[in-house]
Coordinates of C-alpha atoms in Angstrom, one line a residue:
M1 CA -88.4 -19.3 51.3
S2 CA -85.4 -21.6 51.3
E3 CA -83.4 -21.9 54.5
A4 CA -79.9 -20.3 54.7
I5 CA -77.1 -22.8 54.7
V6 CA -75.0 -22.5 57.9
E7 CA -71.3 -23.3 57.3
P8 CA -69.7 -25.1 60.2
A9 CA -67.3 -23.0 62.3
L10 CA -63.6 -23.7 62.4
S11 CA -62.2 -24.2 65.8
L12 CA -58.6 -24.3 66.9
R13 CA -57.3 -26.2 70.0
A14 CA -54.2 -27.7 71.5
A15 CA -53.2 -31.1 70.2
E16 CA -53.7 -33.9 72.6
P17 CA -52.2 -37.4 72.8
G18 CA -55.5 -38.9 71.7
D19 CA -55.2 -36.9 68.4
A20 CA -52.4 -39.2 67.0
A21 CA -54.7 -41.3 64.9
A22 CA -56.3 -38.3 63.3
C23 CA -52.9 -36.8 62.6
Q24 CA -51.9 -40.0 61.0
R25 CA -55.0 -39.9 58.8
L26 CA -54.1 -36.4 57.6
S27 CA -50.5 -37.5 57.0
K28 CA -51.7 -40.3 54.8
A29 CA -54.1 -38.0 52.9
V30 CA -51.1 -35.9 51.7
S31 CA -48.9 -39.0 51.0
W32 CA -46.7 -38.7 54.1
P33 CA -45.6 -41.9 55.7
H34 CA -46.2 -41.3 59.5
R35 CA -47.6 -44.0 61.6
A36 CA -49.9 -43.2 64.5
E37 CA -46.9 -43.9 66.8
D38 CA -44.8 -41.3 64.9
C39 CA -47.5 -38.7 65.3
A40 CA -47.9 -39.5 69.0
L41 CA -44.1 -39.0 69.6
A42 CA -44.3 -35.6 67.7
I43 CA -47.2 -34.5 69.9
R44 CA -45.4 -35.6 73.1
L45 CA -42.3 -33.7 72.3
G46 CA -43.8 -30.4 71.1
R47 CA -46.8 -28.1 71.1
G48 CA -49.4 -28.9 68.6
I49 CA -52.5 -27.1 67.3
V50 CA -55.4 -28.9 65.5
A51 CA -58.2 -27.3 63.5
T52 CA -61.6 -28.9 63.7
L53 CA -64.9 -28.7 61.7
D54 CA -67.9 -30.2 63.4
G55 CA -65.6 -32.0 65.7
T56 CA -63.5 -33.6 63.0
I57 CA -59.8 -32.7 62.8
V58 CA -59.1 -31.2 59.3
A59 CA -55.6 -29.7 59.9
T60 CA -52.6 -29.8 62.2
A61 CA -49.5 -27.7 62.9
M62 CA -46.8 -28.3 65.5
S63 CA -43.8 -26.6 67.0
W64 CA -40.8 -27.8 68.9
P65 CA -39.1 -25.2 71.0
Y66 CA -35.3 -25.4 71.6
G67 CA -34.4 -23.2 74.4
D68 CA -35.6 -19.6 74.5
S69 CA -34.3 -18.5 71.1
H70 CA -35.4 -21.0 68.5
A71 CA -38.1 -23.5 67.5
T72 CA -38.8 -25.7 64.5
L73 CA -42.2 -26.0 62.9
G74 CA -43.7 -29.0 61.1
M75 CA -46.6 -31.4 60.7
I76 CA -48.4 -28.5 59.0
I77 CA -51.1 -30.4 57.1
V78 CA -54.5 -29.3 55.8
D79 CA -56.9 -32.0 54.6
P80 CA -56.9 -31.8 50.8
G81 CA -60.6 -31.4 50.8
H82 CA -60.3 -28.2 52.9
Q83 CA -57.3 -26.6 51.3
G84 CA -57.6 -23.1 49.9
A85 CA -60.0 -21.9 52.6
G86 CA -57.3 -20.0 54.7
I87 CA -57.0 -22.8 57.3
G88 CA -53.2 -23.0 56.8
K89 CA -52.8 -19.2 57.4
R90 CA -54.9 -19.4 60.6
L91 CA -52.7 -22.3 61.9
M92 CA -49.5 -20.4 61.1
Q93 CA -50.8 -17.4 63.0
A94 CA -51.6 -19.6 66.0
L95 CA -48.2 -21.2 65.9
F96 CA -46.5 -17.7 65.8
A97 CA -48.4 -16.8 68.9
E98 CA -47.3 -20.0 70.6
V99 CA -43.6 -19.5 69.9
A100 CA -43.5 -15.7 70.1
G101 CA -40.0 -14.2 70.4
R102 CA -38.2 -17.2 68.9
S103 CA -36.5 -17.5 65.5
L104 CA -38.3 -20.3 63.5
L105 CA -37.0 -23.0 61.2
L106 CA -38.9 -25.4 59.0
N107 CA -38.5 -27.6 56.0
A108 CA -40.9 -26.6 53.2
T109 CA -42.4 -28.7 50.5
V110 CA -43.0 -27.1 47.1
A111 CA -46.7 -26.8 47.9
G112 CA -46.1 -25.2 51.3
R113 CA -43.4 -22.7 50.3
P114 CA -45.7 -19.9 49.1
L115 CA -47.5 -19.8 52.4
Y116 CA -44.2 -19.7 54.3
E117 CA -42.8 -17.0 52.1
K118 CA -45.9 -14.8 52.8
T119 CA -45.3 -15.2 56.5
G120 CA -41.7 -14.1 56.4
F121 CA -39.6 -17.2 55.9
V122 CA -36.6 -17.2 53.6
P123 CA -34.5 -20.1 52.2
C124 CA -31.4 -21.1 54.1
G125 CA -30.6 -24.6 53.0
G126 CA -32.1 -27.9 52.1
V127 CA -32.7 -31.6 52.9
H128 CA -32.3 -34.6 50.6
Q129 CA -34.6 -37.5 51.5
H130 CA -33.0 -40.9 50.8
Q131 CA -34.7 -44.2 51.2
G132 CA -35.0 -47.8 50.0
V133 CA -34.6 -51.5 50.9
V134 CA -31.0 -52.0 52.0
P135 CA -29.0 -54.5 50.0
A136 CA -25.9 -56.3 51.4
V137 CA -23.7 -53.7 53.0
P138 CA -20.3 -54.6 54.6
A139 CA -19.7 -53.9 58.2
P140 CA -17.8 -50.5 58.6
A141 CA -14.1 -50.9 58.7
L142 CA -12.5 -49.2 61.7
N143 CA -8.9 -48.4 62.3
Q144 CA -7.1 -49.3 65.5
S145 CA -7.9 -46.0 67.2
E146 CA -11.6 -46.3 66.6
R147 CA -14.5 -48.0 68.4
L148 CA -18.2 -48.2 67.8
R149 CA -20.2 -49.0 70.9
A150 CA -23.9 -49.1 71.7
G151 CA -25.3 -45.9 73.2
S152 CA -27.9 -45.8 76.0
P153 CA -30.0 -43.2 77.9
A154 CA -27.0 -42.9 80.3
D155 CA -25.1 -41.2 77.4
L156 CA -27.6 -38.3 77.1
A157 CA -25.3 -35.6 78.5
L158 CA -22.4 -36.7 76.2
L159 CA -24.5 -36.9 73.1
A160 CA -26.4 -33.7 73.8
G161 CA -23.0 -32.0 74.0
L162 CA -22.0 -33.2 70.6
D163 CA -25.5 -32.4 69.2
T164 CA -25.5 -28.8 70.6
A165 CA -22.1 -28.2 69.2
A166 CA -23.3 -29.3 65.8
S167 CA -26.8 -27.7 65.8
G168 CA -26.4 -24.7 68.0
L169 CA -29.5 -25.7 69.8
P170 CA -30.3 -27.4 73.1
R171 CA -32.2 -30.5 72.0
D172 CA -31.8 -32.6 75.1
K173 CA -35.5 -33.4 75.5
V174 CA -35.8 -34.8 72.0
L175 CA -32.6 -36.7 72.2
A176 CA -33.7 -38.3 75.6
A177 CA -36.9 -39.5 73.9
L178 CA -34.9 -40.9 70.9
L179 CA -32.5 -42.7 73.1
E180 CA -35.4 -44.4 74.9
Y181 CA -37.4 -45.0 71.7
G182 CA -34.7 -46.2 69.4
E183 CA -31.1 -47.5 69.3
S184 CA -28.0 -45.5 69.3
V185 CA -24.3 -46.0 68.4
V186 CA -21.3 -43.9 69.5
L187 CA -18.1 -43.5 67.6
E188 CA -15.0 -43.2 69.8
R189 CA -11.5 -42.3 68.6
E190 CA -8.7 -42.8 71.0
G191 CA -11.3 -43.1 73.7
V192 CA -13.0 -39.8 73.0
A193 CA -16.6 -39.7 71.6
V194 CA -16.5 -37.9 68.2
G195 CA -20.0 -38.7 66.9
F196 CA -23.2 -40.7 67.2
S197 CA -26.2 -41.8 65.3
I198 CA -29.7 -43.0 66.2
L199 CA -32.0 -45.6 64.5
R200 CA -35.7 -45.8 65.2
R201 CA -38.8 -47.2 63.7
F202 CA -40.5 -44.7 61.5
G203 CA -43.0 -44.7 58.6
R204 CA -42.5 -47.7 56.3
G205 CA -39.6 -49.1 58.2
F206 CA -36.7 -47.5 60.0
A207 CA -35.2 -44.0 60.0
I208 CA -31.5 -43.0 60.7
G209 CA -31.1 -39.7 62.4
P210 CA -29.6 -37.6 63.6
V211 CA -26.1 -38.4 62.4
I212 CA -23.6 -36.2 64.2
A213 CA -19.9 -36.5 63.4
D214 CA -16.6 -34.6 63.4
D215 CA -16.0 -35.4 59.7
I216 CA -17.5 -37.2 56.7
A217 CA -15.5 -40.4 57.2
S218 CA -17.0 -40.7 60.7
A219 CA -20.4 -39.9 59.4
R220 CA -20.1 -42.8 56.9
L221 CA -19.0 -45.2 59.6
L222 CA -22.0 -44.2 61.8
T223 CA -24.4 -44.6 58.9
A224 CA -22.9 -47.8 57.5
H225 CA -23.3 -49.4 60.9
W226 CA -27.1 -49.2 60.6
L227 CA -27.2 -50.2 57.0
H228 CA -25.2 -53.3 57.7
S229 CA -27.5 -54.2 60.5
K230 CA -30.7 -53.6 58.5
Q231 CA -30.1 -55.4 55.3
G232 CA -33.4 -56.3 53.6
E233 CA -35.2 -53.6 55.6
F234 CA -36.7 -50.3 54.4
V235 CA -34.6 -47.5 55.7
R236 CA -34.9 -43.7 55.3
I237 CA -32.3 -41.0 56.1
D238 CA -32.7 -37.2 55.6
L239 CA -29.4 -35.6 54.7
L240 CA -28.5 -32.0 55.0
A241 CA -27.9 -30.6 51.5
G242 CA -24.1 -30.6 50.9
A243 CA -23.4 -33.1 53.6
G244 CA -21.5 -35.2 51.1
L245 CA -23.2 -38.6 51.8
D246 CA -25.6 -38.7 48.8
G247 CA -23.3 -40.8 46.6
F248 CA -22.5 -43.1 49.5
L249 CA -26.2 -43.8 50.1
V250 CA -27.1 -44.3 46.5
E251 CA -24.3 -46.9 46.2
Y252 CA -26.0 -48.8 49.0
G253 CA -29.5 -48.7 47.6
L254 CA -31.0 -45.6 49.2
A255 CA -32.0 -43.4 46.3
C256 CA -32.8 -39.7 46.7
V257 CA -36.6 -39.5 46.4
G258 CA -37.2 -35.9 47.3
V259 CA -35.7 -32.5 48.2
V260 CA -37.2 -29.9 50.5
E261 CA -36.1 -26.4 51.2
T262 CA -35.0 -25.3 54.7
M263 CA -36.4 -21.9 55.6
V264 CA -35.9 -19.5 58.5
R265 CA -37.9 -16.7 60.0
G266 CA -35.4 -14.7 62.1
D267 CA -31.8 -15.9 62.9
K268 CA -30.3 -19.2 62.1
P269 CA -28.7 -21.0 65.1
V270 CA -24.9 -20.7 65.2
P271 CA -23.1 -24.0 65.8
A272 CA -19.9 -24.0 67.8
G273 CA -18.5 -27.2 66.2
P274 CA -16.3 -29.1 65.6
S275 CA -19.1 -31.7 65.3
K276 CA -21.5 -31.3 62.4
I277 CA -25.0 -32.5 61.4
Y278 CA -24.9 -34.9 58.5
A279 CA -28.4 -36.2 58.8
I280 CA -31.3 -34.6 60.6
I281 CA -33.7 -36.2 63.1
N282 CA -36.5 -35.7 60.6
Q283 CA -38.0 -32.9 58.5
A284 CA -40.2 -31.7 61.4
L285 CA -37.8 -31.8 64.3
G286 CA -34.7 -30.7 62.4

């Protein structure tokens, strides 16, 4: 009599800082660009769940709560060798339990959209991923009433106010980490801050985001500042669909290489304005 084959049991547990390398391995397996450092920051800022088989991490999913009403979901990855076995569905159920009572937002790839639709998500927008090696870009031209200055962690309350007005969400914790981890620039007009942007290392080079501004001209200034400073470097920026910066970025060497669909389960946040989001932090954090 032949022995029965015992399939290994799938286990779910909370993500830990030491899981960053495994998360990066999964990211690479699905052709995402995250470094281990990028995964570590995502774990630090949110609540992650990993699925293991025989002690090996084969899937991840993360959430980032913003206040009591909303959360974003991301880093939802199943190892290609284990896809189709229902692991993604189990992870989503675990995430829903983790963020119960909140409306949920995510950015869906073509491959992930069917799963999200089955769990109650509906389209509500999109994101255009632009990237490339930056050519020669002129310094932004300011008028007499405008000033670009370096930001710092001491600007957190100021920038969080602009960000909340643009996003409708309290994202202070994430912004605090980005201000420490990256560089920021603030646009002032007649002495009043009207926008800001943040640059940090990410993936193959650098990422710009968020870009928060009162109008598209301000958004271009805040973006051009970083492009001018990073000539010859690989830069990525994720624009909100309809933001109006696509042509501007293509002109300066950052082609659109992908489009994802923003989806919501529940209510979208309601921004108060007048500041707006032109580029998001990234596709996971929103």
